[in-house]
Short mmCIF file of C-alpha atoms and ligand atoms in Angstrom, two decimals:
data_model
loop_
_atom_site.label_atom_id
_atom_site.label_comp_id
_atom_site.label_asym_id
_atom_site.label_seq_id
_atom_site.Cartn_x
_atom_site.Cartn_y
_atom_site.Cartn_z
CA MET A 28 113.71 89.31 104.12
CA SER A 29 111.51 92.23 105.75
CA ALA A 30 109.21 94.30 103.40
CA HIS A 31 108.06 98.05 104.15
CA ILE A 32 105.58 100.23 103.01
CA ILE A 33 107.77 103.48 102.22
CA GLY A 34 104.56 105.62 100.69
CA THR A 35 101.10 106.31 100.83
CA GLY A 36 98.67 107.91 98.62
CA ALA A 37 94.90 108.41 98.10
CA PHE A 38 92.30 110.04 95.40
CA VAL A 39 88.78 110.20 95.27
CA PRO A 40 86.51 112.02 92.37
CA GLU A 41 85.32 115.18 92.74
CA GLN A 42 81.63 115.01 92.74
CA VAL A 43 80.09 114.27 96.09
CA VAL A 44 76.77 112.69 96.64
CA THR A 45 74.81 113.44 99.85
CA ASN A 46 72.27 111.31 101.57
CA ILE A 47 70.04 113.82 100.43
CA ASP A 48 70.49 113.42 97.48
CA LEU A 49 69.81 109.60 97.55
CA GLN A 50 66.82 110.65 98.67
CA ARG A 51 65.71 111.84 95.17
CA LEU A 52 66.50 108.04 93.55
CA VAL A 53 65.45 105.51 96.13
CA ASP A 54 62.98 105.82 99.12
CA THR A 55 65.75 106.48 102.12
CA ASN A 56 66.17 109.39 104.09
CA ASP A 57 69.46 110.86 105.31
CA GLU A 58 68.68 110.08 109.58
CA TRP A 59 67.81 106.21 107.88
CA ILE A 60 71.45 106.15 106.40
CA VAL A 61 73.42 107.99 109.16
CA SER A 62 72.03 106.06 112.06
CA ARG A 63 72.37 102.94 110.27
CA THR A 64 75.83 103.06 108.36
CA GLY A 65 77.63 106.31 109.65
CA ILE A 66 77.52 107.75 106.03
CA ARG A 67 76.69 111.05 105.17
CA GLU A 68 78.55 111.51 101.42
CA ARG A 69 80.23 109.70 98.98
CA ARG A 70 82.17 110.46 96.42
CA ILE A 71 81.00 109.11 92.80
CA ALA A 72 82.88 108.76 89.58
CA GLU A 73 82.06 110.84 86.52
CA PRO A 74 81.25 108.46 83.54
CA GLY A 75 83.87 107.44 82.04
CA GLN A 76 86.30 108.14 85.02
CA SER A 77 87.16 104.65 84.97
CA CYS A 78 88.85 102.38 88.12
CA SER A 79 92.84 102.68 86.54
CA MET A 80 92.31 106.65 86.51
CA LEU A 81 91.68 106.81 90.05
CA GLY A 82 94.31 104.38 90.99
CA VAL A 83 96.72 106.23 88.67
CA GLU A 84 96.16 109.18 90.45
CA ALA A 85 96.55 107.56 94.28
CA ALA A 86 99.31 105.50 92.92
CA LYS A 87 101.35 109.26 91.69
CA ARG A 88 101.00 110.69 95.33
CA ALA A 89 102.61 107.30 96.76
CA LEU A 90 105.15 107.43 94.49
CA GLU A 91 105.79 110.76 95.47
CA ASP A 92 105.27 109.94 99.10
CA ALA A 93 108.36 107.27 98.64
CA LYS A 94 110.30 108.90 96.46
CA VAL A 95 110.08 106.06 94.12
CA ALA A 96 109.99 106.91 90.04
CA ALA A 97 107.54 105.06 88.27
CA THR A 98 110.71 103.90 86.39
CA ASP A 99 111.83 101.85 89.08
CA VAL A 100 108.68 100.11 89.77
CA THR A 101 109.09 96.23 88.95
CA HIS A 102 105.38 94.58 90.08
CA VAL A 103 102.12 96.44 90.18
CA LEU A 104 99.09 94.63 91.98
CA VAL A 105 95.97 96.44 91.40
CA ALA A 106 92.98 95.15 93.86
CA THR A 107 89.43 95.90 92.65
CA PHE A 108 86.01 94.21 91.81
CA SER A 109 85.22 97.18 89.59
CA PRO A 110 88.24 96.60 86.72
CA ASP A 111 88.38 98.87 83.40
CA ALA A 112 87.38 95.64 81.54
CA TYR A 113 88.03 91.76 82.01
CA ILE A 114 90.82 91.77 79.82
CA PRO A 115 93.65 93.87 80.34
CA SER A 116 93.83 93.60 83.59
CA THR A 117 93.29 97.02 85.29
CA ALA A 118 96.88 96.86 86.42
CA TYR A 119 98.30 96.93 83.03
CA ILE A 120 96.53 99.87 82.04
CA LEU A 121 97.63 101.42 85.28
CA ARG A 122 101.32 100.63 84.22
CA GLU A 123 100.79 102.30 80.61
CA LYS A 124 99.46 105.50 81.99
CA LEU A 125 102.29 105.69 84.82
CA GLY A 126 104.85 104.72 82.32
CA ILE A 127 106.35 101.68 84.18
CA PRO A 128 108.35 100.41 81.48
CA ARG A 129 108.58 97.14 82.65
CA GLY A 130 107.58 94.03 84.83
CA MET A 131 104.48 92.36 85.74
CA ALA A 132 101.51 93.62 86.73
CA MET A 133 98.29 91.83 87.65
CA ASP A 134 94.49 92.68 89.33
CA VAL A 135 93.70 90.89 92.44
CA SER A 136 90.14 89.93 93.37
CA ALA A 137 88.74 89.60 97.09
CA ALA A 138 86.27 92.56 97.25
CA CYS A 139 86.46 94.82 99.68
CA THR A 140 89.78 92.45 101.39
CA GLY A 141 91.16 92.40 98.33
CA PHE A 142 93.98 95.76 99.15
CA LEU A 143 95.26 93.29 102.08
CA PHE A 144 95.66 90.33 99.90
CA ALA A 145 97.28 91.87 97.27
CA LEU A 146 99.77 93.40 100.09
CA GLU A 147 100.52 90.15 101.11
CA THR A 148 100.92 89.50 97.43
CA ALA A 149 103.85 92.34 97.70
CA ARG A 150 105.48 91.07 100.82
CA ALA A 151 106.25 87.51 99.40
CA PHE A 152 107.40 89.31 95.93
CA VAL A 153 109.78 91.37 98.21
CA ALA A 154 110.56 88.22 99.53
CA LEU A 155 111.47 86.28 96.25
CA HIS A 156 112.88 89.45 94.88
CA PRO A 157 114.57 91.48 97.45
CA GLU A 158 115.13 94.29 94.85
CA ALA A 159 111.33 94.27 94.25
CA VAL A 160 109.53 97.58 93.89
CA VAL A 161 105.93 96.80 94.56
CA LEU A 162 103.10 99.40 93.52
CA VAL A 163 100.18 97.86 95.52
CA VAL A 164 96.86 99.71 94.75
CA GLY A 165 92.99 99.45 95.68
CA SER A 166 91.01 101.55 92.88
CA GLU A 167 86.99 101.06 92.65
CA VAL A 168 84.27 102.72 90.60
CA VAL A 169 81.84 100.56 92.74
CA SER A 170 79.00 102.94 91.47
CA SER A 171 79.27 100.96 87.75
CA ARG A 172 78.24 98.06 89.27
CA LEU A 173 75.59 99.32 91.46
CA ASN A 174 71.57 99.31 91.29
CA TRP A 175 70.24 102.61 91.58
CA GLU A 176 67.00 101.50 92.46
CA ASP A 177 68.02 99.03 95.66
CA ARG A 178 68.29 101.46 98.41
CA GLY A 179 69.57 98.29 100.05
CA THR A 180 72.91 98.33 98.74
CA CYS A 181 73.10 101.73 97.10
CA VAL A 182 73.44 103.67 99.72
CA LEU A 183 76.30 102.16 101.00
CA PHE A 184 79.44 102.61 98.76
CA GLY A 185 81.49 104.94 97.21
CA ASP A 186 84.21 105.20 94.58
CA GLY A 187 88.06 106.42 95.17
CA ALA A 188 91.34 104.63 95.32
CA GLY A 189 94.45 104.29 97.57
CA ALA A 190 97.63 102.88 96.95
CA VAL A 191 101.10 102.14 98.88
CA VAL A 192 104.83 101.17 97.75
CA VAL A 193 106.30 98.17 98.70
CA THR A 194 110.33 97.39 99.00
CA GLY A 195 112.76 95.45 100.75
CA LYS A 196 114.35 98.47 102.63
CA PRO A 197 113.13 100.78 105.11
CA SER A 198 113.16 104.53 104.60
CA HIS A 199 112.31 107.55 107.17
CA GLY A 200 108.81 107.06 108.15
CA SER A 201 108.02 103.85 106.38
CA ALA A 202 105.87 100.61 108.16
CA GLU A 203 107.36 97.65 108.46
CA VAL A 204 104.48 94.53 107.70
CA MET A 205 105.21 92.83 110.34
CA ASP A 206 102.52 90.11 109.25
CA VAL A 207 99.55 89.66 107.30
CA LEU A 208 96.96 86.92 108.06
CA LEU A 209 93.78 85.96 105.12
CA ASP A 210 90.76 83.49 105.82
CA GLY A 211 87.49 83.16 103.94
CA ASP A 212 84.76 80.95 104.02
CA GLY A 213 83.33 80.11 100.23
CA SER A 214 80.17 78.50 101.78
CA LEU A 215 78.99 81.80 102.62
CA SER A 216 79.58 83.39 99.34
CA ASP A 217 76.22 84.15 98.21
CA LEU A 218 75.44 86.79 101.00
CA LEU A 219 77.31 88.81 98.38
CA VAL A 220 77.71 88.64 94.83
CA VAL A 221 77.21 90.14 91.67
CA ARG A 222 76.90 87.60 89.39
CA GLY A 223 75.87 88.73 86.23
CA GLY A 224 78.06 88.95 83.02
CA GLY A 225 80.20 86.25 84.30
CA SER A 226 80.74 83.35 82.83
CA ALA A 227 78.75 80.98 85.02
CA THR A 228 75.58 84.02 83.79
CA PRO A 229 77.09 84.97 80.25
CA MET A 230 75.18 88.07 78.66
CA LYS A 231 74.06 87.63 75.27
CA LEU A 232 74.57 90.36 72.26
CA GLY A 233 71.66 93.30 73.14
CA GLN A 234 70.37 91.80 76.03
CA ALA A 235 70.02 94.72 78.83
CA VAL A 236 71.66 93.98 82.10
CA ALA A 237 69.81 92.25 84.72
CA GLU A 238 69.92 92.77 88.58
CA ASP A 239 72.34 90.24 88.94
CA PHE A 240 74.72 92.56 86.92
CA PHE A 241 74.90 94.55 90.48
CA VAL A 242 75.87 94.11 93.70
CA GLN A 243 73.51 91.60 95.58
CA MET A 244 74.15 91.30 99.43
CA GLN A 245 71.93 90.14 102.31
CA GLY A 246 73.32 92.93 104.63
CA ARG A 247 72.47 91.51 108.10
CA GLU A 248 73.87 88.75 107.81
CA ILE A 249 76.78 89.80 106.43
CA PHE A 250 77.13 92.38 109.54
CA LYS A 251 77.29 89.91 111.94
CA HIS A 252 80.12 88.18 110.20
CA ALA A 253 81.77 91.17 109.54
CA VAL A 254 81.88 91.66 112.93
CA ARG A 255 82.80 88.11 114.35
CA SER A 256 84.99 87.34 111.48
CA MET A 257 87.43 90.52 111.69
CA ALA A 258 87.58 90.62 115.78
CA ALA A 259 88.95 86.97 115.26
CA ILE A 260 91.53 87.39 112.66
CA CYS A 261 92.65 90.59 114.61
CA GLN A 262 92.91 88.51 117.78
CA ARG A 263 94.84 85.92 115.98
CA ILE A 264 97.62 88.41 114.13
CA LEU A 265 97.84 89.77 117.88
CA GLU A 266 98.27 85.82 119.68
CA LYS A 267 100.46 85.20 116.69
CA ASN A 268 102.66 88.47 117.33
CA GLY A 269 102.90 87.87 121.25
CA LEU A 270 100.75 91.40 121.20
CA THR A 271 97.61 92.19 122.97
CA SER A 272 94.47 94.84 121.70
CA SER A 273 96.90 97.31 123.87
CA ASP A 274 99.86 97.23 122.45
CA ILE A 275 97.91 99.13 119.25
CA ASP A 276 98.33 102.93 118.74
CA LEU A 277 95.66 102.85 115.84
CA VAL A 278 93.58 100.32 113.64
CA VAL A 279 92.49 101.21 110.42
CA PRO A 280 89.61 98.97 109.78
CA HIS A 281 87.51 98.54 106.31
CA GLN A 282 85.24 101.60 106.13
CA ALA A 283 81.93 99.34 105.79
CA ASN A 284 79.69 100.62 108.76
CA ILE A 285 79.96 102.41 111.88
CA ARG A 286 78.04 100.03 113.67
CA ILE A 287 80.71 97.25 112.12
CA ILE A 288 83.46 99.30 113.50
CA GLU A 289 82.33 100.29 117.05
CA SER A 290 81.19 96.21 118.04
CA LEU A 291 84.85 95.31 116.14
CA ALA A 292 86.16 98.29 118.48
CA GLY A 293 84.03 96.52 121.43
CA ARG A 294 85.35 93.15 120.70
CA LEU A 295 88.73 93.93 120.82
CA ASP A 296 88.54 95.95 123.42
CA LEU A 297 89.84 99.09 122.02
CA PRO A 298 88.33 102.55 122.96
CA MET A 299 87.10 104.38 119.41
CA ASP A 300 89.92 107.35 119.50
CA LYS A 301 92.40 104.45 118.77
CA VAL A 302 90.43 103.62 115.90
CA PHE A 303 90.51 105.82 112.19
CA VAL A 304 86.92 106.23 110.57
CA ASN A 305 86.46 108.51 107.29
CA ILE A 306 83.04 106.64 106.71
CA GLU A 307 80.96 109.42 107.03
CA LYS A 308 82.86 111.12 103.75
CA TYR A 309 83.26 107.87 100.99
CA GLY A 310 80.92 105.21 102.43
CA ASN A 311 82.20 101.76 101.71
CA THR A 312 85.06 101.80 98.91
CA SER A 313 85.40 98.52 99.02
CA ALA A 314 89.02 97.59 98.03
CA ALA A 315 89.77 101.28 97.96
CA SER A 316 88.85 101.36 101.73
CA ILE A 317 92.00 100.83 103.59
CA PRO A 318 94.84 102.25 101.55
CA LEU A 319 92.91 105.42 101.35
CA ALA A 320 92.40 105.75 105.26
CA LEU A 321 95.65 104.86 105.94
CA ALA A 322 96.90 107.87 103.27
CA GLU A 323 94.70 110.11 105.43
CA ALA A 324 95.86 108.83 108.86
CA ARG A 325 99.30 109.31 108.01
CA GLU A 326 98.38 113.02 105.98
CA LYS A 327 96.62 113.97 109.86
CA ALA A 328 99.68 113.13 111.26
CA LEU A 329 97.66 110.41 113.20
CA ILE A 330 100.61 107.85 112.89
CA PRO A 331 103.69 109.16 114.45
CA PRO A 332 106.93 107.20 114.73
CA GLY A 333 107.38 103.99 116.38
CA SER A 334 103.02 103.33 116.35
CA LYS A 335 101.88 99.90 115.92
CA VAL A 336 99.10 99.84 113.58
CA MET A 337 96.85 97.01 112.73
CA LEU A 338 94.38 96.89 109.68
CA THR A 339 91.89 94.64 109.16
CA ALA A 340 89.42 94.01 106.47
CA PHE A 341 86.25 91.85 105.65
CA GLY A 342 84.20 91.28 102.15
CA GLY A 343 82.29 89.32 99.44
CA GLY A 344 84.07 85.59 98.94
CA LEU A 345 83.49 86.03 102.31
CA ASN A 346 86.72 86.90 102.75
CA TRP A 347 88.75 88.81 105.98
CA ALA A 348 92.10 89.62 106.69
CA ALA A 349 94.28 91.37 109.44
CA ALA A 350 98.09 92.92 109.01
CA LEU A 351 100.15 94.38 111.87
CA LEU A 352 102.17 97.27 110.72
CA GLN A 353 105.10 98.87 113.17
CA TYR A 354 106.23 102.21 111.76
N1 COA B 404 66.74 103.69 103.48
C1 COA B 404 65.22 103.52 104.59
N2 COA B 404 65.24 102.37 104.98
C2 COA B 404 65.54 100.95 104.41
C3 COA B 404 67.35 101.27 103.45
C4 COA B 404 67.12 102.67 103.45
N3 COA B 404 68.89 102.90 102.52
N4 COA B 404 67.44 99.93 103.13
C5 COA B 404 67.14 99.01 103.88
N5 COA B 404 65.80 100.34 104.69
C6 COA B 404 64.89 99.52 105.20
C7 COA B 404 64.65 97.68 105.40
O1 COA B 404 63.66 97.78 104.12
C8 COA B 404 63.76 97.28 106.31
O2 COA B 404 62.51 97.57 106.09
P1 COA B 404 61.57 97.12 106.76
O3 COA B 404 61.47 96.19 107.89
O4 COA B 404 60.23 97.28 106.30
O5 COA B 404 61.32 95.80 106.14
C9 COA B 404 64.59 98.08 107.38
O6 COA B 404 64.82 99.44 106.63
C10 COA B 404 65.61 97.36 108.25
O7 COA B 404 66.32 96.69 107.35
P2 COA B 404 67.62 96.22 108.08
O8 COA B 404 68.16 95.56 106.32
O9 COA B 404 67.21 94.74 108.85
O10 COA B 404 68.44 97.07 108.12
P3 COA B 404 70.10 97.09 109.29
O11 COA B 404 69.98 97.43 110.58
O12 COA B 404 70.10 95.78 108.97
O13 COA B 404 70.74 97.81 108.35
C11 COA B 404 72.29 97.60 106.18
C12 COA B 404 70.71 97.49 107.13
C13 COA B 404 72.76 97.34 105.06
C14 COA B 404 73.10 98.90 106.92
C15 COA B 404 73.50 96.65 107.50
O14 COA B 404 72.77 95.38 107.52
C16 COA B 404 74.50 96.44 107.31
O15 COA B 404 75.47 97.45 107.11
N6 COA B 404 75.01 95.78 107.18
C17 COA B 404 76.35 95.49 106.31
C18 COA B 404 76.76 95.54 104.79
C19 COA B 404 78.08 95.61 104.57
O16 COA B 404 78.65 96.56 104.99
N7 COA B 404 78.53 95.13 103.64
C20 COA B 404 79.75 95.42 103.09
C21 COA B 404 80.42 94.49 103.44
S1 COA B 404 82.11 94.45 102.73
#
């Protein structure tokens, strides 16, 4: 049973935080951030604007695009590392807010690669249950887990959400999910962590949060692994499907750093005009990055019928993934 993306949607909070704004918080400057990352501004949620709140808005747009009523959704997956709470899952909160009356809901934890892990899970649901209507959301309020005194991380990330609807039946303008490959290496997990508050590093009542409550990262190491592993998994998925990069009309990569994206394009021998980039506006929105970019690429009519689109992501775990879509 093939799986099809029949709708996409995205939502970002209103508040724009520019690099100039960040100069007031940490010892940084616009030139450094733009030249090292490609990021000019990012959206940051208002206090109280949670992961489910962003996700609901993206999901409504995806459902509208798919012409599917919320009451027809059978499965909800939310990829995030910044959930509303430990319990309940953000997927159940989002389900309630959307008025989805039945079916399962769960969060998927794979950091920036989470959306592709959730997409593959959706494909499995559709294979098992041909009538499934799976809502797949990537939503992040990364700002809630950023140390705003650490210039090595706080300038890189932003908040946002993207969503897709996956079913067994194609419709006008839909994309068949041809293949998804997921991979990772736990021995590299120390390179990107959010440890504090987990059961291995529990918090005590009244205790103030420490630096380990926030994203901690070895940027340079991450950079190298990101380029290598995304290029390798893209090559693998192309070969597995009897394709080469010249068959791909558009790559929608995880938006972590423009230099990572450019190196990836170089390794795949793809010109940058075949690579979708919106990092300058949003920064790294983690699990939201790919569905947000995919929705924007469709809105800009960059994906006409017949297009082959490759998605690829990389994130804390470490893990990485690629997917092929046939529009
Ligand atoms: N503003 C100004 N200077 C900064 C800075 C900032 N925001 N952040 C770091 N620096 C400084 C460093 O302190 C260092 O100074 P030093 O030479 O005096 O020690 C200098 O800039 C170079 O730091 P370095 O870490 O070597 O820079 P880099 O070229 O590797 O760029 C990143 C840093 C984080 C932009 C880059 O490594 C990166 O993007 N890595 C991938 C991170 C990522 O995408 N993670 C998420 C994956 S999903």
